[in-house]
XYZ file of C-alpha atoms in Angstrom:
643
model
C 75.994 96.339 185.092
C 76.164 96.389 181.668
C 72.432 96.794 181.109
C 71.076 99.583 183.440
C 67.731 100.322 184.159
C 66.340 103.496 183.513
C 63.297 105.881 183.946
C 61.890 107.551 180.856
C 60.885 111.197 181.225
C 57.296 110.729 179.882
C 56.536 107.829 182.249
C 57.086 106.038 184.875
C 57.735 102.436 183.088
C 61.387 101.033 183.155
C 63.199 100.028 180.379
C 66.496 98.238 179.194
C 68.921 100.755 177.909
C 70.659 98.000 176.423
C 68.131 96.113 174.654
C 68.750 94.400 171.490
C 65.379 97.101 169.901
C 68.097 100.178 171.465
C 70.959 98.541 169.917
C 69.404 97.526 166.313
C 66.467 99.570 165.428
C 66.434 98.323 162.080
C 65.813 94.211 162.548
C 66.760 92.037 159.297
C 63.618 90.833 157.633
C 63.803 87.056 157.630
C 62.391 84.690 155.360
C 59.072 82.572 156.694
C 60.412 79.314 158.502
C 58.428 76.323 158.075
C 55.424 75.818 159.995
C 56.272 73.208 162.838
C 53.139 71.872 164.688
C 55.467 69.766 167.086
C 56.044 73.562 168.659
C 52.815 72.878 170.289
C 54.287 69.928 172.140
C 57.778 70.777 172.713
C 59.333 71.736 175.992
C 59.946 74.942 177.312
C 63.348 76.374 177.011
C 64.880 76.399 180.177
C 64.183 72.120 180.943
C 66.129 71.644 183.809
C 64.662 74.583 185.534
C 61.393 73.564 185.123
C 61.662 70.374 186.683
C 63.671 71.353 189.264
C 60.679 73.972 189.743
C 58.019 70.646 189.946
C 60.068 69.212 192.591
C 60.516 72.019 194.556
C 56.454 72.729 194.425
C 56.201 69.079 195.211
C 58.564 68.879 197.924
C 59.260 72.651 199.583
C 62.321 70.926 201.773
C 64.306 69.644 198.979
C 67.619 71.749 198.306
C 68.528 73.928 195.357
C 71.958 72.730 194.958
C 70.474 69.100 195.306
C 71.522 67.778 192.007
C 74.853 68.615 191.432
C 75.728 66.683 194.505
C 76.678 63.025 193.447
C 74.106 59.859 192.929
C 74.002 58.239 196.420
C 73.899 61.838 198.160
C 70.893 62.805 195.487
C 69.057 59.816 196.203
C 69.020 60.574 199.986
C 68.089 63.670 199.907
C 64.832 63.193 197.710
C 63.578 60.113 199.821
C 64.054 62.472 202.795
C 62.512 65.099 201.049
C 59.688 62.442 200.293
C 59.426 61.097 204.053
C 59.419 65.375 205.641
C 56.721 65.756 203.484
C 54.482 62.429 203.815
C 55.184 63.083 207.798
C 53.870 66.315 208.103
C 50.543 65.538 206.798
C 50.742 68.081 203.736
C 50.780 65.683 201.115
C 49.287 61.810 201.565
C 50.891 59.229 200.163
C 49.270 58.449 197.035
C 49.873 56.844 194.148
C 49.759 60.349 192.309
C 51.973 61.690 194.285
C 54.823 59.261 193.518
C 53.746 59.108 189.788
C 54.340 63.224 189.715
C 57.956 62.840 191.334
C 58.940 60.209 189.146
C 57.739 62.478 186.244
C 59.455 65.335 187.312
C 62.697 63.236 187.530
C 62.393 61.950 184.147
C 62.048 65.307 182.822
C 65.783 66.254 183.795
C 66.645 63.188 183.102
C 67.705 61.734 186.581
C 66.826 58.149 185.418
C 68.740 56.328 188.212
C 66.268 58.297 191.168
C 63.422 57.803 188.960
C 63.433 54.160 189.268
C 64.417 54.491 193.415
C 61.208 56.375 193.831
C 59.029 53.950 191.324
C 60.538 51.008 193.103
C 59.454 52.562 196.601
C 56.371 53.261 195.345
C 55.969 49.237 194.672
C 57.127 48.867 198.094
C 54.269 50.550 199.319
C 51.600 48.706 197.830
C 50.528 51.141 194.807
C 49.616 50.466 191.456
C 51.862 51.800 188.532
C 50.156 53.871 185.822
C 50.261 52.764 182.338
C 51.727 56.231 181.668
C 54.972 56.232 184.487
C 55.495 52.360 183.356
C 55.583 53.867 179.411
C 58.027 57.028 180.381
C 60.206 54.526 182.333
C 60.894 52.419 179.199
C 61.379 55.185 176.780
C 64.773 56.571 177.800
C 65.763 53.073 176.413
C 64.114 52.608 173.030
C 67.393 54.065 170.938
C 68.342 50.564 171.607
C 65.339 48.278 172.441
C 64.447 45.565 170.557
C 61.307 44.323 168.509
C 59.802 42.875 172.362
C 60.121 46.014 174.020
C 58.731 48.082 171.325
C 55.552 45.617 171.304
C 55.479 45.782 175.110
C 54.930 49.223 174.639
C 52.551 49.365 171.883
C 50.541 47.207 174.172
C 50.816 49.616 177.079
C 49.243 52.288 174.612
C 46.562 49.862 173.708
C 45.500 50.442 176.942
C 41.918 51.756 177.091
C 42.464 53.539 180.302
C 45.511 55.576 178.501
C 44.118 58.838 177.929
C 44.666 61.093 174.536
C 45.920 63.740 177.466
C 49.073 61.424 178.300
C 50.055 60.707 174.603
C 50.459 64.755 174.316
C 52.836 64.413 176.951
C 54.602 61.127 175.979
C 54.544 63.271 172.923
C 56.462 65.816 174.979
C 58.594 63.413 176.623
C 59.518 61.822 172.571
C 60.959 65.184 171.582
C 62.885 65.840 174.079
C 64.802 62.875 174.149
C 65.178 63.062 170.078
C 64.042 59.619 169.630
C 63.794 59.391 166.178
C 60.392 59.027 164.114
C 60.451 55.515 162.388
C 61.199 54.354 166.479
C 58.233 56.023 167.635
C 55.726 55.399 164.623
C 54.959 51.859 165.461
C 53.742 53.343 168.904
C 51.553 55.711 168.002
C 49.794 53.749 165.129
C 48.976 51.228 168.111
C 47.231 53.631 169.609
C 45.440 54.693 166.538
C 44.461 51.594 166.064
C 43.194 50.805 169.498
C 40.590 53.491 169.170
C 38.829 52.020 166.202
C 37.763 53.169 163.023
C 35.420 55.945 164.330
C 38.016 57.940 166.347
C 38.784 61.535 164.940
C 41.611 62.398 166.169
C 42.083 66.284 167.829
C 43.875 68.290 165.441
C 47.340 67.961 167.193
C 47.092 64.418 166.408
C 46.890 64.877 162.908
C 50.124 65.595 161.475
C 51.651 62.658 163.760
C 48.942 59.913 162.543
C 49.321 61.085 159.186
C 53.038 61.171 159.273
C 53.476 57.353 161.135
C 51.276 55.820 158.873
C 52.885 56.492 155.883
C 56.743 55.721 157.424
C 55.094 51.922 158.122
C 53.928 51.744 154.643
C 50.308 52.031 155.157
C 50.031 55.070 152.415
C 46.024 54.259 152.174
C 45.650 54.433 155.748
C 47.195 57.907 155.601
C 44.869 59.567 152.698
C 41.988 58.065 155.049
C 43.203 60.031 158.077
C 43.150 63.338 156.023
C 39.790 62.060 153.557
C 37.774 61.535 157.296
C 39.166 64.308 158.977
C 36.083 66.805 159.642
C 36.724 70.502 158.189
C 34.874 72.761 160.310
C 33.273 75.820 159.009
C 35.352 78.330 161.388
C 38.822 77.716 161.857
C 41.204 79.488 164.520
C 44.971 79.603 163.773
C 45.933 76.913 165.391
C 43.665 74.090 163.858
C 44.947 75.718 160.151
C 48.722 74.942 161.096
C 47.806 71.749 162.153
C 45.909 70.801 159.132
C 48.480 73.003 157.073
C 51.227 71.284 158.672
C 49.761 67.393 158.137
C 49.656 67.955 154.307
C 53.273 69.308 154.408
C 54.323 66.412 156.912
C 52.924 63.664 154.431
C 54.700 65.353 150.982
C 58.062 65.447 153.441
C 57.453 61.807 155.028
C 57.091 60.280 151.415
C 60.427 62.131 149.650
C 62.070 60.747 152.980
C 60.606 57.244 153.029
C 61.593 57.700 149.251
C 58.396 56.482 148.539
C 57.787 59.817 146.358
C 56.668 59.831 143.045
C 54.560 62.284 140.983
C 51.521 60.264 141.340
C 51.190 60.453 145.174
C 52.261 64.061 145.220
C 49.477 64.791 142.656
C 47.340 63.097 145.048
C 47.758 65.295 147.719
C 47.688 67.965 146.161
C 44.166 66.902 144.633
C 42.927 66.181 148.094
C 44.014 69.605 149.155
C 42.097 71.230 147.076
C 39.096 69.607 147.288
C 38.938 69.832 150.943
C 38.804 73.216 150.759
C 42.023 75.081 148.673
C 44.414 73.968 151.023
C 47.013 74.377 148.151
C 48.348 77.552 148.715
C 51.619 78.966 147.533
C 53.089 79.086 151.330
C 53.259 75.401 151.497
C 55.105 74.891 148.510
C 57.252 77.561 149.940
C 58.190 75.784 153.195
C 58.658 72.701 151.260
C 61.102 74.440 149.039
C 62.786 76.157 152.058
C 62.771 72.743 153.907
C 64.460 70.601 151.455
C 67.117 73.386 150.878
C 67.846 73.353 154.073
C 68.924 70.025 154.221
C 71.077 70.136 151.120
C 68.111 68.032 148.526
C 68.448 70.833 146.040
C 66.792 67.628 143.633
C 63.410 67.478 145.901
C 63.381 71.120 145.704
C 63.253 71.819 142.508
C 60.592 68.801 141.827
C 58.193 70.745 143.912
C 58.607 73.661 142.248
C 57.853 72.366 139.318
C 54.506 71.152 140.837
C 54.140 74.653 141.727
C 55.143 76.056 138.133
C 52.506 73.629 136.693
C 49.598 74.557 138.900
C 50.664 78.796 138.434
C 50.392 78.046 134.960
C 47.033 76.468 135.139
C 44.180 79.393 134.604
C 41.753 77.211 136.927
C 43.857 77.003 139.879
C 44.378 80.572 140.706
C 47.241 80.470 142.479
C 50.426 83.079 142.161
C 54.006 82.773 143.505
C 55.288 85.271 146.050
C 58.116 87.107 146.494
C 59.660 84.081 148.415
C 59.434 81.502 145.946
C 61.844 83.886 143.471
C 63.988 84.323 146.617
C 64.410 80.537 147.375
C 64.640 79.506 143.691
C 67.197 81.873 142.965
C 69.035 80.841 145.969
C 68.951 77.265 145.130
C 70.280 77.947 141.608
C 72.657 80.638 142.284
C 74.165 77.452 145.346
C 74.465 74.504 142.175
C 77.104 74.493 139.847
C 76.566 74.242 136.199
C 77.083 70.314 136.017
C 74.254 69.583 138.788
C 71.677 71.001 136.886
C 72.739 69.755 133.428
C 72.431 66.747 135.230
C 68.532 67.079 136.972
C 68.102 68.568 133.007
C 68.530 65.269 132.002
C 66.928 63.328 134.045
C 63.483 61.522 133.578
C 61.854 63.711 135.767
C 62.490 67.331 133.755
C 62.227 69.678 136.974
C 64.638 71.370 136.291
C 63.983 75.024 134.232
C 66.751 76.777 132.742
C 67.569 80.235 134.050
C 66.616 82.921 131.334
C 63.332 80.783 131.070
C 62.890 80.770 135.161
C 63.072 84.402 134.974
C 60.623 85.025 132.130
C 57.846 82.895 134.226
C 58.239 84.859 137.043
C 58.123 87.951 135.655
C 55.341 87.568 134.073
C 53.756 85.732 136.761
C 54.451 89.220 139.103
C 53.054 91.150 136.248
C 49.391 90.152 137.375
C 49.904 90.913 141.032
C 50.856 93.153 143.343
C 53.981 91.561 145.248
C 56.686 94.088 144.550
C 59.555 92.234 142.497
C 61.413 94.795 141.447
C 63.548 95.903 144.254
C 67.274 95.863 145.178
C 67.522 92.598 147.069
C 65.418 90.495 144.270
C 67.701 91.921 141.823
C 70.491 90.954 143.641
C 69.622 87.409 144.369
C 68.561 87.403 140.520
C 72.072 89.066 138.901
C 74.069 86.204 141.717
C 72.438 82.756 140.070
C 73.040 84.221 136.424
C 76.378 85.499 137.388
C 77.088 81.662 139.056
C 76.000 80.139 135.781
C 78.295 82.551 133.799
C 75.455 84.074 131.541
C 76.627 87.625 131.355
C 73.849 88.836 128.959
C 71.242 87.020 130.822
C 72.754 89.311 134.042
C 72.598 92.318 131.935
C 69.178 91.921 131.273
C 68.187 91.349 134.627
C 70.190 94.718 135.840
C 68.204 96.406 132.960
C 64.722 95.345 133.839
C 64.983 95.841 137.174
C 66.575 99.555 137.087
C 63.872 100.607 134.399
C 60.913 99.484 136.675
C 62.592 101.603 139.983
C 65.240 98.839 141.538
C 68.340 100.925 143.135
C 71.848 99.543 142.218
C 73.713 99.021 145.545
C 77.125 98.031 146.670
C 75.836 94.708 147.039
C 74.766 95.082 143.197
C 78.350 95.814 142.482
C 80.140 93.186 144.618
C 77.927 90.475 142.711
C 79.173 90.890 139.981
C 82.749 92.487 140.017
C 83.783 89.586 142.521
C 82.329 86.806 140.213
C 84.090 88.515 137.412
C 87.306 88.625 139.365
C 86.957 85.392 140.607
C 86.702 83.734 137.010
C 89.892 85.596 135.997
C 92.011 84.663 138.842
C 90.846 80.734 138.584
C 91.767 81.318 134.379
C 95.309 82.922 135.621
C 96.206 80.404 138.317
C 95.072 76.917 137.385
C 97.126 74.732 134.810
C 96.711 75.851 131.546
C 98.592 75.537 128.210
C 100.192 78.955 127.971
C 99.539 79.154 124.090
C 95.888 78.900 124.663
C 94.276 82.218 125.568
C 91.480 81.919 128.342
C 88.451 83.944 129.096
C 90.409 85.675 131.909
C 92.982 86.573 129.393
C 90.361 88.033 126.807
C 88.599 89.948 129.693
C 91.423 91.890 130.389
C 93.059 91.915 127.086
C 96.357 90.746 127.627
C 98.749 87.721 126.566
C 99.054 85.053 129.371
C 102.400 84.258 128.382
C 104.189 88.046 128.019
C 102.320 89.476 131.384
C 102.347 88.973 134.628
C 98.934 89.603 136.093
C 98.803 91.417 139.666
C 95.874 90.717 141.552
C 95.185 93.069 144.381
C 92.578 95.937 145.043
C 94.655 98.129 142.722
C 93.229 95.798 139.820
C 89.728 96.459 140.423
C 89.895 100.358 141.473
C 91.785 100.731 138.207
C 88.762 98.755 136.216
C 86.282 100.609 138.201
C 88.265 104.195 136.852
C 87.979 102.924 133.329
C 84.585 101.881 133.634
C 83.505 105.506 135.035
C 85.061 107.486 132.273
C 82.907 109.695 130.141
C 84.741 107.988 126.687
C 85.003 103.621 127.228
C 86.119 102.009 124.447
C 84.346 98.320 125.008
C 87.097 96.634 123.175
C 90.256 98.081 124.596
C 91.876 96.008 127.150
C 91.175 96.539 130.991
C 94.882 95.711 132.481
C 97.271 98.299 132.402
C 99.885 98.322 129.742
C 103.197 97.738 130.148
C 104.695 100.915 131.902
C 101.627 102.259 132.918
C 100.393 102.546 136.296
C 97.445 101.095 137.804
C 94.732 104.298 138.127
C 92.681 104.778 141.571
C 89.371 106.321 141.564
C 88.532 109.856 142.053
C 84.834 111.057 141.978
C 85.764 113.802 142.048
C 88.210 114.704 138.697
C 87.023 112.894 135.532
C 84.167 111.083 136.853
C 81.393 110.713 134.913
C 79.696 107.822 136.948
C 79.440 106.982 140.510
C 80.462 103.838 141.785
C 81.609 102.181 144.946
C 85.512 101.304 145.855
C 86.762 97.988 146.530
C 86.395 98.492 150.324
C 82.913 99.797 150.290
C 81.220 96.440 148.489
C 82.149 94.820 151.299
C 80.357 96.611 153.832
C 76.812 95.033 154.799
C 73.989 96.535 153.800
C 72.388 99.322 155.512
C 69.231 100.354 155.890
C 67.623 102.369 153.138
C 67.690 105.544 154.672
C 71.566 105.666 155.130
C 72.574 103.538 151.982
C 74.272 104.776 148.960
C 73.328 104.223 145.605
C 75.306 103.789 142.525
C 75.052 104.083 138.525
C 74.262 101.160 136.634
C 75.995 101.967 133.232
C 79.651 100.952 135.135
C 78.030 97.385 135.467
C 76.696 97.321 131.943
C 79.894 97.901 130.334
C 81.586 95.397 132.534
C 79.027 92.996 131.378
C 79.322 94.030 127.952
C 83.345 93.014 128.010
C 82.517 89.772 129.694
C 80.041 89.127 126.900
C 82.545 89.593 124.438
C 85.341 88.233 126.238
C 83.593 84.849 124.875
C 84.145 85.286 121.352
C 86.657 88.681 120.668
C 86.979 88.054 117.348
C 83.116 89.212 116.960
C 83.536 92.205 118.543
C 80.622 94.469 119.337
C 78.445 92.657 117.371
C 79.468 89.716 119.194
C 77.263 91.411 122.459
C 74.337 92.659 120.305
C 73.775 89.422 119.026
C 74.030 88.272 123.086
C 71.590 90.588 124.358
C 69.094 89.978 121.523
C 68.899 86.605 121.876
C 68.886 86.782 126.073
C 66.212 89.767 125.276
C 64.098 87.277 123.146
C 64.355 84.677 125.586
C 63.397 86.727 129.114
C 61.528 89.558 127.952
C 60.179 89.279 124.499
C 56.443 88.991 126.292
C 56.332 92.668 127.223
C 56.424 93.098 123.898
C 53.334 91.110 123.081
C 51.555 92.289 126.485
C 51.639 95.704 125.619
C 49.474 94.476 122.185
C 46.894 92.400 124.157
C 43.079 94.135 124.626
C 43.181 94.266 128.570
C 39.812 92.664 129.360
C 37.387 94.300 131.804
C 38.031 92.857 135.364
C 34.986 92.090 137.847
C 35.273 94.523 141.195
C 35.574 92.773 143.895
C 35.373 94.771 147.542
C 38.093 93.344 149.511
C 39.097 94.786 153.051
C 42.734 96.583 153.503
C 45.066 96.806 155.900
C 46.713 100.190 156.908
C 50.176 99.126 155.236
C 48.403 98.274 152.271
C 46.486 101.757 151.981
C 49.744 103.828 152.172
C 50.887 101.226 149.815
C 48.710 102.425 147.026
C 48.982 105.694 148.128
C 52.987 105.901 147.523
C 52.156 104.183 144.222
C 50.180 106.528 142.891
C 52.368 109.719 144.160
C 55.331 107.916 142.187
C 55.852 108.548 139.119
C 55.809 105.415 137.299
C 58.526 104.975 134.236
C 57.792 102.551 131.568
C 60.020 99.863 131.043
C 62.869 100.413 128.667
C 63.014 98.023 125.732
C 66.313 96.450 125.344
C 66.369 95.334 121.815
C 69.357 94.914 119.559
C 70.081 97.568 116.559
C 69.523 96.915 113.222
C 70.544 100.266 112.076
C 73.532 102.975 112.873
C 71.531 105.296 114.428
C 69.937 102.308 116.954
C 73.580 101.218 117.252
C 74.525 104.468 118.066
C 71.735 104.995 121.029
C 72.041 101.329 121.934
C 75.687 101.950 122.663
C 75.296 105.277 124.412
C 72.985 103.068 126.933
C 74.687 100.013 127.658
C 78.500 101.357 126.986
C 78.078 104.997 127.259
C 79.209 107.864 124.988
C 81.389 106.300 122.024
C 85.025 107.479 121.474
C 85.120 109.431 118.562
C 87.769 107.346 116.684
C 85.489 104.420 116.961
C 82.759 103.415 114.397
C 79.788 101.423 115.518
C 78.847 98.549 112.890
C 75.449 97.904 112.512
C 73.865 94.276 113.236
C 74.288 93.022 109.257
C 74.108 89.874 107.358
C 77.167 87.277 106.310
C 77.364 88.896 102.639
C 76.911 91.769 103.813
C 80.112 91.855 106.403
C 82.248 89.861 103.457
C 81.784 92.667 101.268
C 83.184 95.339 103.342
C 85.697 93.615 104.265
C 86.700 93.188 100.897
C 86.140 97.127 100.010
C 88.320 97.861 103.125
C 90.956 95.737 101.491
C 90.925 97.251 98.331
C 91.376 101.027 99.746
C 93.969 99.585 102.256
């Protein structure tokens, strides 16, 4: 036995040597999943055990291996299972009785002995329920027609059907994954049918909600929600269900593609003014829903709902760590073209990413969700990578290392692979050989004198230039000809440590046993892709980069630091046990300020802006300072002349 049970010394209790909490400690974090009310009406897991479990409690005599025997020899044995136990007196023969067999077979799905047993029970002089005759007919309504579907809605009509048996018809619905605009007309009959004055129980709301607005009737939906009572004390359960049939309406209109900004705004109003049901988690779970069906559109239109109402001083309301999470996602997934094309469009939901980045930021900067950690950064440095903004990366790898974030080998795999990717597609797609490339100014070679080896020699011998105490930013990265590639060696000439080739591929470990690396490798990389775009600048070519990404994502620190901080009112608020050692670690740490990246404007600011983002500068190189068009003309021309 592969899992063998086991007495601990301290007691006596047994427990699973093999359990998934022995072999994985440390369990992934995952990201909230939407909130799902139709979990309180969906089947248990194991389906076909459970009914076989009814019929056995219903008839004791019937046999186990029963229904993998074939139809004819199934159908005798439950009517003699039926007939041992009418006989014996234990159970009368009621119509109940017949009604829970039929039930039971309908719930595996044994259609064919269903309707034996229902047509028995005619035989016999009972009564069918409404609810049996309803179950009978669904199994069919993937194909029924408009008179079957109003036979139905006329069986719900029925005043003697029972709220009780639409939670199980409910039941019944999802397990056969009928689909909603088949089942809507059927449960607005028997919303209907109870008259204007019925308030429906809470698990009724999301599905009212949800099948008016599929049939069109978009007023008769707002009613539902305007008329539904909001008690004073709500349990868990009643919030999801209300949660969920806010979230159910904003999803039924974008797929009814009845969605525009008006109705959205609507809901959202109502939310709020039954009682701030617009929190930040349902925008979340919309965002994470419409991702995960590929509508990357959708997704970003209700985050710009969400942008709007953060902005908005009145509605109080702050992102969370998963909104940046899903956001980046979603951009880092779209290529450039998709979003220059939701840029365009009418709509304008879509934000560009050095903007995105400077709301958020400064939108964490008034609360206490901790952005600045390895995984955020990651995500972060992946979309701006994607999008090919190498000084918008740069910044992001600065801000987040000066405020505590570790670099990682999943740091380093972000962006040497997207690097490396870019420069194989340059090398290996058709190209006019006379034209140099990006790839070819990356590594500094001519495409049509060299041919480029790609292997894991390439990048370990980047990665040893990169480490060097002495980098020269605008030498070339590919060996010259007759020179070997270089492998790394922490050990002898190392000034910075960094991982190989093999180890960014590993998954990420826990943050006891991972490694962390030095950032500077990744800035000068960076710092050659910037000027990879434009050589012929040169160095000044990346400070005027980084000042203009600088003055795009971070310039507000600048004027935050300026601002009189106003006196806040003190609020007593009750905290948890996490959040206690929380602010205890925070004030034990040793906070460092954030680092101002600004370009120089001076040698000696060239000198210690270089020393940061390049390292220490070869000796035989001079470091121009940032300067204007005359200014550059006229040493040139002075050069010249002692030339």
């Amino acid at each position: 036995m592969l899992a063998r049970l086991q007495l601990s010394r301290n007691n006596s209790k047994p427990y699973l040597k093999s359990s998934p909490r022995f072999l994985n400690p440390q369990k992934p974090v995952n990201l909230p999943k939407p909130v799902n009310v139709e979990k309180l009406i969906a089947p248990p897991p194991d389906e076909t055990q459970h009914g076989q479990t009814i019929l056995q409690t219903l008839l004791p005599s019937l046999h186990r291996s029963w229904i993998r025997r074939p139809l004819p020899s199934r159908d005798t044995i439950i009517h003699m299972a039926i007939d041992a136990r009418v006989k014996k007196g234990k159970e009368p023969a009621t119509a109940f009785f017949f009604e829970q067999i039929i039930s039971s077979l309908l719930y595996i799905q044994q259609y064919e002995l269903a309707e034996s047993v229902y047509k028995r029970m005619v035989k016999k002089g009972f009564t069918p329920s409404t609810r049996i005759i309803l179950q009978l007919l669904t199994p069919g309504l993937k194909d029924a027609d408009e008179a079957t579907i109003r036979h139905l809605i006329h069986l719900v009509q029925d005043p003697t059907y029972r709220e009780k048996d639409m939670v199980a018809y409910l039941k019944y619905t999802h397990k056969l994954k009928i689909s909603d605009e088949v089942i809507a007309p059927i449960i607005e009959g028997f919303r209907l049918s109870r008259g204007p004055e019925f308030r429906p129980p809470v698990i009724f709301l999301k599905v009212f909600v949800t099948s008016a607005a599929r049939l069109g009737n978009i007023e008769d939906a707002f009613q539902i929600l305007e008329n539904y009572p909001q008690p004073t004390n709500l349990k868990a359960a009643p919030q999801r269900g209300i949660f969920s049939a806010y979230m159910g309406l904003l999803a039924t209109l974008r797929e009814t593609r009845k969605w525009n900004d008006q109705l959205c705004n609507r809901v959202l109003q109502l939310m709020s003014k039954r009682g701030r049901w617009a929190k930040v988690q349902l925008f979340d779970e919309l965002i994470a829903g419409e991702m995960s069906i590929g509508n990357g559109e959708v997704a970003l239109f209700i985050f710009s709902m969400l942008k709007e109402m953060i902005e908005d001083a009145e509605a109080k309301i702050a992102p969370t760590i998963h909104t940046f999470d899903y956001i980046m996602d979603l951009y880092r997934a779209m290529d450039p073209n998709t979003l220059k094309a939701f840029q365009q469009a009418e709509s304008g939901a879509h934000t560009p990413l050095r903007p995105l980045l400077r709301f958020f930021l400064r939108a964490f900067s008034n609360t206490r969700e901790r952005i600045y950690l390895s995984s955020h950064m990651n995500l972060a440095i992946r979309a701006f990578m994607a999008h090919r903004d190498y000084a918008g990366a740069l910044m992001v790898l600065d801000t987040f290392v000066s405020h505590g974030a570790k670099v990682d080998n999943k740091t380093y795999n972000a962006i040497i692979k997207l690097l490396m990717l870019r420069t194989s597609q340059d090398m290996h797609t058709r190209r006019i050989v006379s034209v140099p490339r990006w790839g070819d100014k990356f590594l500094g070679i001519v495409f049509k004198d060299t041919r480029v080896e790609f292997s894991v020699k390439l990048v370990n011998h980047i990665l040893y230039l990169v480490t060097r105490k002495r980098f020269d930013v605008e030498k070339p990265l590919y060996a010259q000809w007759g020179v070997s590639f270089r492998e790394i060696n922490v050990h002898y000439q190392s000034q910075y440590y960094v991982p190989t080739f093999e180890q960014m591929k590993e998954p990420l470990l826990p943050p006891k046993e991972r490694e962390y690396y030095d950032p500077v490798p990744l800035r000068r990389l960076l710092c050659r892709a910037i000027m990879a775009e434009d050589p012929e600048g040169g160095i000044e070519r990346v400070y005027e980069a980084i000042q203009k990404a600088y003055d795009e994502m971070l310039s507000w620190q600048d004027a935050a630091t300026t601002e009189i901080a106003q006196p806040q009112p003190t609020t007593i608020k009750r905290r948890s046990r996490e959040e206690r050692e929380r602010e205890k670690e925070k004030e034990n740490a040793v906070e460092q300020p954030p680092v101002e990246r600004i370009a120089p404007s001076s040698g000696d600011d060239a000198e210690e802006f270089f020393k940061l983002y390049i390292g220490t500068p070869p000796a035989t190189v001079e470091i121009p300072a940032a300067s204007s068009t005359t200014e550059k003309t006229k040493s040139m021309d002075s050069d010249s002349e002692k030339s």
